[in-house]
Amino acid sequence: MRMYDIIAKKRDGEALTSEEINFFIEGYTNGDIPEYQASALCMAIFFQDMNDEERANITTAMVNSGETIDLSPIEGVKVDKHSTGGVGDTTTLILGPLVASLDVPVAKMSGRGLGHTGGTIDKLEAVPGFHVEIDKSEFIDLVNTNKISVIGQTGNLTPADKKLYGLRDVTATVNSIPLIASSIMSKKIAAGADAIVLDVKTGAGAFMKSLEDSKALAEAMVTIGNKVGRNTMAVISDMNQPLGRAIGNALEVKEAIDTLKGEGPKDLTELCLTLGSQMVVLAGKANTLDEARGMLEANMKNGKALERFGTFLSSQGGNGKVVEDPTLMPQASYKVELPAKKAGYVSDIVADEIGTAAMMLGAGRATKESVIDLAVGLYLNKKVGDYVEEGESLLTIYANQEDVNDVKEKLYENITVSDDKVEAPTLIHGSITGE
Ligand code: URA
Ligand code: CA
């Protein structure tokens, strides 16, 4: 088999066989196939697409390129949730303990954030003492005992994806649905979940800006998951404005605590209940989404969800008392309000730009080497559709620097107040299930 012929075949719009796809992924991962041939194939795939069979085959080939995690020693159906991008997306922090409180096992491998999207581990490290450096047997034991644990990226999972993603990043081939879908799904499958709930974001703060592209990506991932034997479904949710009100690590943990008590922002609560209901049904703990939702709401009200969060934190060295007293987390030195320049209805809060403003304060990493400030961030006092008086605070800046003028300027540029009444945007744009 020759790489040249595989490139030519895809260039001409033909489908590749599983042998050809395996040849490429194996050869590229071990260094036999050079970068220039791999980039030519990525560009051919970008233009010619892949059919469902090819998408499933490239995903499986990437899973087989490295180690996989065996979660079979954990009792029950392991359901993983994955959100594609997003700004101020606190859902994982909430969903973990929330579904665990209904004995749905959550065995989560998580990463750190880069750019305007925050990572779950960074957020959790705002809890003093909390760490994810646990070994695999402890991880399994914790999930069996508490039904929830989060571990850092361990082992050599999907090396083919790591190498290919790096290549795509510099060859303008990231934005290809078969390549994004196989990249994300290979990581989820290698991490061992039995069932997968995808939260595919759409809008300014998302990978896919248009609803049409977001639906196509969601369908591609759901088809791959089900083809390779993992029960997979997707919810498409709005990411034009940041989710919830808090953006920043300790601030988002506080927001998670509020939400677990049933006192969180409306949109964040709704998305968590939507995704959580799907997880509970896939795990076989409820027969219908309505029944699952009722169970989740009950555990928010009766304190069980919050209690589970505290247990989870203290089991991994964290100070579990933060669930009663969030001020035990790092606190910013300065609180600065952003007053509205005129009265009206908030019509736009551009998610990715707001995320960048939070990063400028130190809440996110500009490069892999950046050290983040866990205390700083933003808190939206107004969301799209809200009325604001002139001079009333649009949002609060939590900073560890006195001068926040450049951040304020960026925020003003990306928050629009209009005279006309604006409706709150639709949060859930639909869901996609396997055939
Ligand atoms: N995230 C991934 O993990 N892979 C992609 O290709 C795009 C986003
Ligand atoms: Ca948030």
Short mmCIF file of C-alpha atoms and ligand atoms in Angstrom, two decimals:
data_model
loop_
_atom_site.label_atom_id
_atom_site.label_comp_id
_atom_site.label_asym_id
_atom_site.label_seq_id
_atom_site.Cartn_x
_atom_site.Cartn_y
_atom_site.Cartn_z
CA MET A 1 0.00 0.00 0.00
CA ARG A 2 1.29 3.45 -0.85
CA MET A 3 0.35 6.71 0.87
CA TYR A 4 0.47 8.45 -2.53
CA ASP A 5 -2.42 6.30 -3.84
CA ILE A 6 -4.48 6.93 -0.69
CA ILE A 7 -4.09 10.70 -1.09
CA ALA A 8 -5.00 10.52 -4.79
CA LYS A 9 -8.06 8.36 -4.07
CA LYS A 10 -9.41 10.82 -1.49
CA ARG A 11 -8.51 13.79 -3.69
CA ASP A 12 -10.74 12.26 -6.38
CA GLY A 13 -13.64 11.88 -3.95
CA GLU A 14 -13.54 8.15 -3.41
CA ALA A 15 -14.13 6.44 -0.06
CA LEU A 16 -11.14 4.91 1.71
CA THR A 17 -11.25 1.33 2.98
CA SER A 18 -10.60 0.53 6.62
CA GLU A 19 -7.23 -0.99 5.59
CA GLU A 20 -6.21 2.26 3.92
CA ILE A 21 -7.31 4.31 6.92
CA ASN A 22 -5.43 2.03 9.32
CA PHE A 23 -2.35 2.20 7.12
CA PHE A 24 -2.43 5.99 7.29
CA ILE A 25 -3.10 6.32 11.03
CA GLU A 26 -0.54 3.67 12.03
CA GLY A 27 2.10 4.95 9.64
CA TYR A 28 1.60 8.57 10.60
CA THR A 29 1.67 7.84 14.34
CA ASN A 30 4.90 5.84 14.19
CA GLY A 31 6.60 8.34 11.90
CA ASP A 32 6.73 6.23 8.71
CA ILE A 33 4.39 8.61 6.88
CA PRO A 34 5.82 12.14 6.64
CA GLU A 35 4.00 15.30 7.68
CA TYR A 36 3.64 16.54 4.09
CA GLN A 37 1.71 13.47 2.99
CA ALA A 38 -0.47 13.55 6.10
CA SER A 39 -1.26 17.22 5.52
CA ALA A 40 -2.17 16.54 1.89
CA LEU A 41 -4.60 13.84 3.02
CA CYS A 42 -6.14 16.12 5.66
CA MET A 43 -6.74 18.76 3.00
CA ALA A 44 -8.27 16.15 0.66
CA ILE A 45 -10.59 15.05 3.49
CA PHE A 46 -11.42 18.70 4.18
CA PHE A 47 -12.71 19.11 0.61
CA GLN A 48 -14.07 15.63 -0.15
CA ASP A 49 -15.50 14.70 3.29
CA MET A 50 -15.82 11.14 4.58
CA ASN A 51 -18.84 8.84 4.66
CA ASP A 52 -20.16 7.33 7.91
CA GLU A 53 -18.14 4.15 7.45
CA GLU A 54 -14.88 6.07 6.96
CA ARG A 55 -15.63 8.34 9.94
CA ALA A 56 -16.17 5.33 12.22
CA ASN A 57 -13.03 3.65 10.85
CA ILE A 58 -10.74 6.64 11.37
CA THR A 59 -12.11 7.03 14.90
CA THR A 60 -11.41 3.38 15.72
CA ALA A 61 -7.94 3.62 14.16
CA MET A 62 -7.14 6.62 16.40
CA VAL A 63 -8.47 4.80 19.49
CA ASN A 64 -6.21 1.83 18.61
CA SER A 65 -3.17 4.08 18.19
CA GLY A 66 -2.58 4.19 21.94
CA GLU A 67 -3.71 3.01 25.35
CA THR A 68 -7.35 2.79 26.34
CA ILE A 69 -8.89 2.97 29.79
CA ASP A 70 -10.74 -0.06 31.07
CA LEU A 71 -13.59 1.10 33.30
CA SER A 72 -15.11 -2.38 33.64
CA PRO A 73 -14.13 -2.66 37.35
CA ILE A 74 -16.65 0.15 37.95
CA GLU A 75 -20.16 -1.06 38.57
CA GLY A 76 -22.98 0.31 36.44
CA VAL A 77 -23.26 2.07 33.10
CA LYS A 78 -20.50 4.67 32.79
CA VAL A 79 -21.92 7.72 31.08
CA ASP A 80 -19.57 10.47 29.99
CA LYS A 81 -20.56 14.01 29.05
CA HIS A 82 -18.59 16.15 26.66
CA SER A 83 -19.11 19.82 25.84
CA THR A 84 -17.51 21.16 22.70
CA GLY A 85 -15.84 24.41 23.69
CA GLY A 86 -17.81 27.15 25.39
CA VAL A 87 -17.20 30.12 27.66
CA GLY A 88 -17.91 30.02 31.38
CA ASP A 89 -19.27 26.53 30.89
CA THR A 90 -19.71 25.24 34.42
CA THR A 91 -21.81 22.19 33.46
CA THR A 92 -19.23 19.47 34.23
CA LEU A 93 -18.72 20.74 37.79
CA ILE A 94 -22.45 20.54 38.37
CA LEU A 95 -23.40 17.42 36.40
CA GLY A 96 -20.74 15.22 38.01
CA PRO A 97 -21.97 15.42 41.59
CA LEU A 98 -25.59 15.87 40.49
CA VAL A 99 -25.90 12.57 38.61
CA ALA A 100 -23.53 10.82 41.05
CA SER A 101 -26.06 11.67 43.78
CA LEU A 102 -28.43 9.34 41.88
CA ASP A 103 -25.74 6.62 41.81
CA VAL A 104 -24.86 7.15 38.16
CA PRO A 105 -21.08 6.52 38.04
CA VAL A 106 -19.02 9.45 36.78
CA ALA A 107 -15.44 8.44 35.92
CA LYS A 108 -14.05 11.56 34.37
CA MET A 109 -10.73 12.22 32.78
CA SER A 110 -10.32 15.96 32.31
CA GLY A 111 -7.89 18.48 30.95
CA ARG A 112 -6.76 22.00 31.58
CA GLY A 113 -7.98 24.99 29.64
CA LEU A 114 -6.28 26.90 26.87
CA GLY A 115 -7.39 30.27 25.52
CA HIS A 116 -10.83 31.53 26.40
CA THR A 117 -12.23 28.10 27.32
CA GLY A 118 -11.54 27.05 30.88
CA GLY A 119 -10.66 23.51 31.84
CA THR A 120 -12.51 21.55 34.50
CA ILE A 121 -9.31 20.72 36.39
CA ASP A 122 -8.29 24.38 36.62
CA LYS A 123 -11.68 25.21 38.09
CA LEU A 124 -11.56 22.39 40.63
CA GLU A 125 -8.07 23.45 41.73
CA ALA A 126 -9.64 26.65 43.07
CA VAL A 127 -10.71 24.42 45.97
CA PRO A 128 -7.74 24.46 48.39
CA GLY A 129 -5.94 21.11 48.43
CA PHE A 130 -7.90 19.48 45.63
CA HIS A 131 -5.80 17.47 43.20
CA VAL A 132 -6.27 15.07 40.30
CA GLU A 133 -2.92 13.30 40.58
CA ILE A 134 -4.35 10.00 41.75
CA ASP A 135 -3.47 6.59 40.41
CA LYS A 136 -5.84 4.49 38.40
CA SER A 137 -6.74 2.04 41.15
CA GLU A 138 -7.60 4.90 43.54
CA PHE A 139 -9.67 6.48 40.78
CA ILE A 140 -11.67 3.27 40.27
CA ASP A 141 -12.14 2.85 44.06
CA LEU A 142 -13.36 6.44 44.42
CA VAL A 143 -15.91 6.02 41.63
CA ASN A 144 -17.18 2.80 43.20
CA THR A 145 -17.47 4.48 46.63
CA ASN A 146 -18.63 8.03 45.82
CA LYS A 147 -19.82 7.45 42.22
CA ILE A 148 -17.57 10.30 41.13
CA SER A 149 -13.92 11.01 40.60
CA VAL A 150 -11.88 13.21 38.25
CA ILE A 151 -8.42 12.20 37.14
CA GLY A 152 -5.91 14.16 35.04
CA GLN A 153 -4.90 12.95 31.61
CA THR A 154 -2.91 9.79 32.17
CA GLY A 155 -1.31 7.30 29.85
CA ASN A 156 -0.72 7.58 26.17
CA LEU A 157 -4.30 7.99 24.93
CA THR A 158 -4.96 8.56 21.20
CA PRO A 159 -1.43 9.63 20.19
CA ALA A 160 -2.63 9.69 16.56
CA ASP A 161 -5.12 12.42 17.46
CA LYS A 162 -2.52 14.48 19.32
CA LYS A 163 -0.20 14.42 16.33
CA LEU A 164 -2.93 14.96 13.77
CA TYR A 165 -4.58 17.80 15.71
CA GLY A 166 -1.22 19.59 15.88
CA LEU A 167 -0.81 19.18 12.13
CA ARG A 168 -4.36 20.34 11.36
CA ASP A 169 -3.82 23.39 13.52
CA VAL A 170 -1.04 24.64 11.22
CA THR A 171 -2.46 23.46 7.87
CA ALA A 172 -5.91 25.10 8.04
CA THR A 173 -7.68 21.75 8.33
CA VAL A 174 -9.16 21.97 11.83
CA ASN A 175 -12.60 22.98 10.66
CA SER A 176 -13.57 19.72 8.98
CA ILE A 177 -16.56 17.85 10.37
CA PRO A 178 -15.20 14.30 9.88
CA LEU A 179 -11.85 15.34 11.42
CA ILE A 180 -13.36 17.18 14.41
CA ALA A 181 -15.93 14.45 15.07
CA SER A 182 -13.38 11.61 14.91
CA SER A 183 -10.91 13.61 17.04
CA ILE A 184 -13.39 14.22 19.85
CA MET A 185 -15.00 10.78 19.72
CA SER A 186 -11.67 8.91 19.69
CA LYS A 187 -10.75 10.55 23.00
CA LYS A 188 -14.14 9.78 24.59
CA ILE A 189 -14.04 6.16 23.44
CA ALA A 190 -10.43 5.64 24.56
CA ALA A 191 -11.42 7.03 27.98
CA GLY A 192 -13.75 4.06 28.39
CA ALA A 193 -17.33 5.39 28.61
CA ASP A 194 -20.21 3.01 27.84
CA ALA A 195 -22.51 5.86 26.86
CA ILE A 196 -21.84 9.45 25.84
CA VAL A 197 -23.93 12.61 26.12
CA LEU A 198 -22.61 15.38 23.88
CA ASP A 199 -23.31 19.04 24.46
CA VAL A 200 -22.57 20.63 21.10
CA LYS A 201 -22.35 24.39 21.41
CA THR A 202 -23.46 26.75 18.71
CA GLY A 203 -22.80 30.47 18.29
CA ALA A 204 -20.09 33.08 18.84
CA GLY A 205 -18.32 31.22 21.66
CA ALA A 206 -18.48 27.81 19.95
CA PHE A 207 -16.37 25.90 17.45
CA MET A 208 -19.30 25.95 15.08
CA LYS A 209 -20.81 29.40 14.70
CA SER A 210 -23.87 28.39 12.65
CA LEU A 211 -26.70 26.14 13.79
CA GLU A 212 -26.48 24.16 10.56
CA ASP A 213 -22.79 23.29 11.09
CA SER A 214 -23.39 22.51 14.76
CA LYS A 215 -26.16 20.06 13.81
CA ALA A 216 -23.93 18.40 11.22
CA LEU A 217 -21.15 18.03 13.80
CA ALA A 218 -23.57 16.63 16.38
CA GLU A 219 -24.97 14.13 13.86
CA ALA A 220 -21.48 13.06 12.83
CA MET A 221 -20.45 12.39 16.44
CA VAL A 222 -23.68 10.58 17.34
CA THR A 223 -23.36 8.35 14.25
CA ILE A 224 -19.73 7.49 15.04
CA GLY A 225 -20.53 6.69 18.69
CA ASN A 226 -23.40 4.39 17.85
CA LYS A 227 -21.49 2.72 15.00
CA VAL A 228 -18.69 1.77 17.38
CA GLY A 229 -21.07 0.46 20.00
CA ARG A 230 -21.35 3.38 22.45
CA ASN A 231 -24.83 4.66 23.12
CA THR A 232 -24.44 8.32 22.10
CA MET A 233 -26.77 11.31 21.90
CA ALA A 234 -26.28 15.04 21.51
CA VAL A 235 -27.95 18.23 22.70
CA ILE A 236 -27.28 21.43 20.76
CA SER A 237 -27.05 24.39 23.10
CA ASP A 238 -26.61 28.10 22.62
CA MET A 239 -23.20 29.68 23.17
CA ASN A 240 -23.69 33.17 21.75
CA GLN A 241 -23.49 34.62 25.26
CA PRO A 242 -21.54 32.94 28.09
CA LEU A 243 -23.40 30.23 29.98
CA GLY A 244 -24.53 31.16 33.48
CA ARG A 245 -23.16 34.33 35.07
CA ALA A 246 -19.68 33.44 36.31
CA ILE A 247 -16.54 33.20 34.16
CA GLY A 248 -13.36 32.37 36.06
CA ASN A 249 -12.24 29.47 38.18
CA ALA A 250 -13.23 30.10 41.83
CA LEU A 251 -16.23 32.12 40.62
CA GLU A 252 -17.46 29.14 38.60
CA VAL A 253 -17.03 26.75 41.51
CA LYS A 254 -19.19 29.13 43.56
CA GLU A 255 -21.71 29.15 40.70
CA ALA A 256 -21.68 25.34 40.65
CA ILE A 257 -22.40 25.32 44.40
CA ASP A 258 -25.35 27.67 43.93
CA THR A 259 -26.69 25.56 41.07
CA LEU A 260 -26.34 22.30 42.99
CA LYS A 261 -28.56 23.93 45.66
CA GLY A 262 -31.12 24.83 43.01
CA GLU A 263 -30.20 28.52 43.27
CA GLY A 264 -28.13 28.85 40.11
CA PRO A 265 -28.63 30.94 36.96
CA LYS A 266 -31.65 29.91 34.93
CA ASP A 267 -29.85 28.94 31.69
CA LEU A 268 -27.11 26.96 33.43
CA THR A 269 -29.66 25.12 35.59
CA GLU A 270 -31.81 24.31 32.57
CA LEU A 271 -28.89 22.96 30.53
CA CYS A 272 -27.68 20.84 33.46
CA LEU A 273 -31.14 19.37 33.96
CA THR A 274 -31.45 18.65 30.22
CA LEU A 275 -28.05 16.95 29.94
CA GLY A 276 -28.36 15.29 33.35
CA SER A 277 -31.74 13.74 32.45
CA GLN A 278 -30.20 12.21 29.34
CA MET A 279 -27.31 10.81 31.40
CA VAL A 280 -29.65 9.31 34.01
CA VAL A 281 -31.79 7.63 31.34
CA LEU A 282 -28.74 6.29 29.44
CA ALA A 283 -27.44 4.90 32.75
CA GLY A 284 -30.73 3.07 33.21
CA LYS A 285 -31.65 4.84 36.46
CA ALA A 286 -34.91 6.26 35.08
CA ASN A 287 -37.25 5.24 32.28
CA THR A 288 -38.17 8.65 30.97
CA LEU A 289 -36.52 12.06 30.75
CA ASP A 290 -39.31 13.56 32.88
CA GLU A 291 -38.79 11.02 35.61
CA ALA A 292 -35.02 11.64 35.53
CA ARG A 293 -35.51 15.39 35.69
CA GLY A 294 -37.74 15.05 38.74
CA MET A 295 -35.09 12.96 40.50
CA LEU A 296 -32.37 15.53 39.72
CA GLU A 297 -34.50 18.44 40.89
CA ALA A 298 -35.30 16.59 44.11
CA ASN A 299 -31.59 16.11 44.89
CA MET A 300 -30.93 19.80 44.30
CA LYS A 301 -33.66 20.70 46.81
CA ASN A 302 -32.91 18.07 49.47
CA GLY A 303 -29.17 18.86 49.62
CA LYS A 304 -27.92 15.48 48.36
CA ALA A 305 -26.34 16.90 45.19
CA LEU A 306 -24.35 19.51 47.14
CA GLU A 307 -23.38 16.98 49.78
CA ARG A 308 -21.97 14.72 47.06
CA PHE A 309 -19.91 17.62 45.71
CA GLY A 310 -18.36 18.11 49.17
CA THR A 311 -17.59 14.39 49.52
CA PHE A 312 -16.01 14.33 46.07
CA LEU A 313 -13.81 17.35 46.84
CA SER A 314 -12.60 16.05 50.20
CA SER A 315 -11.92 12.57 48.78
CA GLN A 316 -9.33 14.13 46.49
CA GLY A 317 -7.64 16.26 49.15
CA GLY A 318 -9.85 19.32 48.78
CA ASN A 319 -11.45 21.37 51.53
CA GLY A 320 -15.04 20.12 51.33
CA LYS A 321 -16.17 23.01 53.55
CA VAL A 322 -16.16 25.29 50.51
CA VAL A 323 -19.66 24.01 49.72
CA GLU A 324 -20.87 25.88 52.83
CA ASP A 325 -18.36 28.72 52.62
CA PRO A 326 -17.14 29.54 49.10
CA THR A 327 -14.95 32.38 50.50
CA LEU A 328 -12.49 29.63 51.50
CA MET A 329 -11.44 29.73 47.83
CA PRO A 330 -9.02 32.39 46.51
CA GLN A 331 -10.66 35.85 46.50
CA ALA A 332 -9.82 38.75 44.21
CA SER A 333 -8.49 41.99 45.72
CA TYR A 334 -10.56 44.34 43.56
CA LYS A 335 -14.23 44.32 42.58
CA VAL A 336 -14.98 46.77 39.78
CA GLU A 337 -18.45 47.37 38.32
CA LEU A 338 -19.07 47.99 34.62
CA PRO A 339 -21.89 50.54 34.49
CA ALA A 340 -24.22 50.66 31.47
CA LYS A 341 -23.61 53.79 29.39
CA LYS A 342 -27.30 54.02 28.56
CA ALA A 343 -30.59 52.45 29.55
CA GLY A 344 -32.10 49.71 27.38
CA TYR A 345 -32.21 46.00 26.71
CA VAL A 346 -29.03 43.94 26.59
CA SER A 347 -29.05 42.52 23.07
CA ASP A 348 -25.61 40.95 22.70
CA ILE A 349 -22.84 39.63 24.97
CA VAL A 350 -20.25 38.11 22.61
CA ALA A 351 -19.17 34.91 24.35
CA ASP A 352 -15.66 34.35 22.98
CA GLU A 353 -14.67 38.01 23.42
CA ILE A 354 -15.97 38.03 27.01
CA GLY A 355 -13.90 34.87 27.54
CA THR A 356 -10.87 36.71 26.21
CA ALA A 357 -11.53 39.60 28.62
CA ALA A 358 -11.53 37.09 31.50
CA MET A 359 -8.26 35.68 30.16
CA MET A 360 -6.75 39.20 30.14
CA LEU A 361 -7.47 39.34 33.88
CA GLY A 362 -5.54 36.08 34.27
CA ALA A 363 -8.46 33.62 34.49
CA GLY A 364 -7.31 31.64 31.42
CA ARG A 365 -4.09 30.65 29.72
CA ALA A 366 -2.78 32.59 26.73
CA THR A 367 -0.14 29.89 26.20
CA LYS A 368 0.31 26.39 27.64
CA GLU A 369 2.94 27.79 30.02
CA SER A 370 0.79 30.60 31.49
CA VAL A 371 -0.01 30.46 35.19
CA ILE A 372 -3.65 31.22 35.87
CA ASP A 373 -5.10 33.29 38.68
CA LEU A 374 -7.87 31.22 40.25
CA ALA A 375 -9.56 34.18 41.97
CA VAL A 376 -10.18 36.51 39.04
CA GLY A 377 -12.94 36.65 36.45
CA LEU A 378 -16.26 38.20 35.55
CA TYR A 379 -19.78 37.98 36.88
CA LEU A 380 -22.59 38.94 34.53
CA ASN A 381 -25.25 40.92 36.38
CA LYS A 382 -27.26 41.22 33.16
CA LYS A 383 -27.84 38.69 30.41
CA VAL A 384 -29.27 39.03 26.92
CA GLY A 385 -32.90 40.15 27.16
CA ASP A 386 -32.50 41.91 30.53
CA TYR A 387 -33.35 45.59 30.97
CA VAL A 388 -30.62 47.81 32.37
CA GLU A 389 -30.80 51.39 33.72
CA GLU A 390 -28.13 53.89 32.78
CA GLY A 391 -25.31 53.54 35.32
CA GLU A 392 -26.54 50.18 36.57
CA SER A 393 -23.86 47.45 36.63
CA LEU A 394 -23.75 45.18 33.56
CA LEU A 395 -21.15 42.98 35.15
CA THR A 396 -18.64 42.84 37.98
CA ILE A 397 -14.92 42.50 37.31
CA TYR A 398 -12.98 40.48 39.89
CA ALA A 399 -9.32 41.47 39.52
CA ASN A 400 -5.99 41.27 41.24
CA GLN A 401 -4.77 44.37 39.44
CA GLU A 402 -5.89 47.92 40.09
CA ASP A 403 -5.93 49.06 36.50
CA VAL A 404 -8.57 47.22 34.47
CA ASN A 405 -9.17 49.89 31.83
CA ASP A 406 -8.19 47.72 28.86
CA VAL A 407 -10.48 44.95 30.10
CA LYS A 408 -13.34 47.43 30.53
CA GLU A 409 -12.81 48.69 27.02
CA LYS A 410 -12.93 45.16 25.60
CA LEU A 411 -16.12 44.45 27.56
CA TYR A 412 -17.87 47.62 26.38
CA GLU A 413 -16.99 46.72 22.77
CA ASN A 414 -18.67 43.33 23.15
CA ILE A 415 -21.81 44.11 25.12
CA THR A 416 -24.62 45.83 23.25
CA VAL A 417 -27.53 47.66 24.83
CA SER A 418 -30.37 48.48 22.46
CA ASP A 419 -33.51 50.59 22.71
CA ASP A 420 -35.77 47.85 21.40
CA LYS A 421 -37.04 45.06 23.57
CA VAL A 422 -35.03 41.87 23.10
CA GLU A 423 -36.14 38.35 24.02
CA ALA A 424 -33.84 36.00 25.95
CA PRO A 425 -32.30 33.63 23.36
CA THR A 426 -33.33 30.02 22.90
CA LEU A 427 -31.02 27.86 24.99
CA ILE A 428 -31.63 24.35 23.62
CA HIS A 429 -31.71 24.15 19.83
CA GLY A 430 -32.60 20.49 19.62
CA SER A 431 -31.27 17.03 20.30
CA ILE A 432 -29.99 14.21 18.14
CA THR A 433 -30.22 10.55 19.03
CA GLY A 434 -28.88 7.43 17.35
CA GLU A 435 -31.03 5.74 14.71
N1 URA B 1 -11.53 19.54 19.73
C1 URA B 1 -10.89 18.39 19.50
O1 URA B 1 -10.58 17.65 20.43
N2 URA B 1 -10.60 18.04 18.24
C2 URA B 1 -10.91 18.83 17.19
O2 URA B 1 -10.62 18.46 16.07
C3 URA B 1 -11.56 20.02 17.44
C4 URA B 1 -11.87 20.35 18.73
CA CA B 2 -20.66 30.07 34.07
#
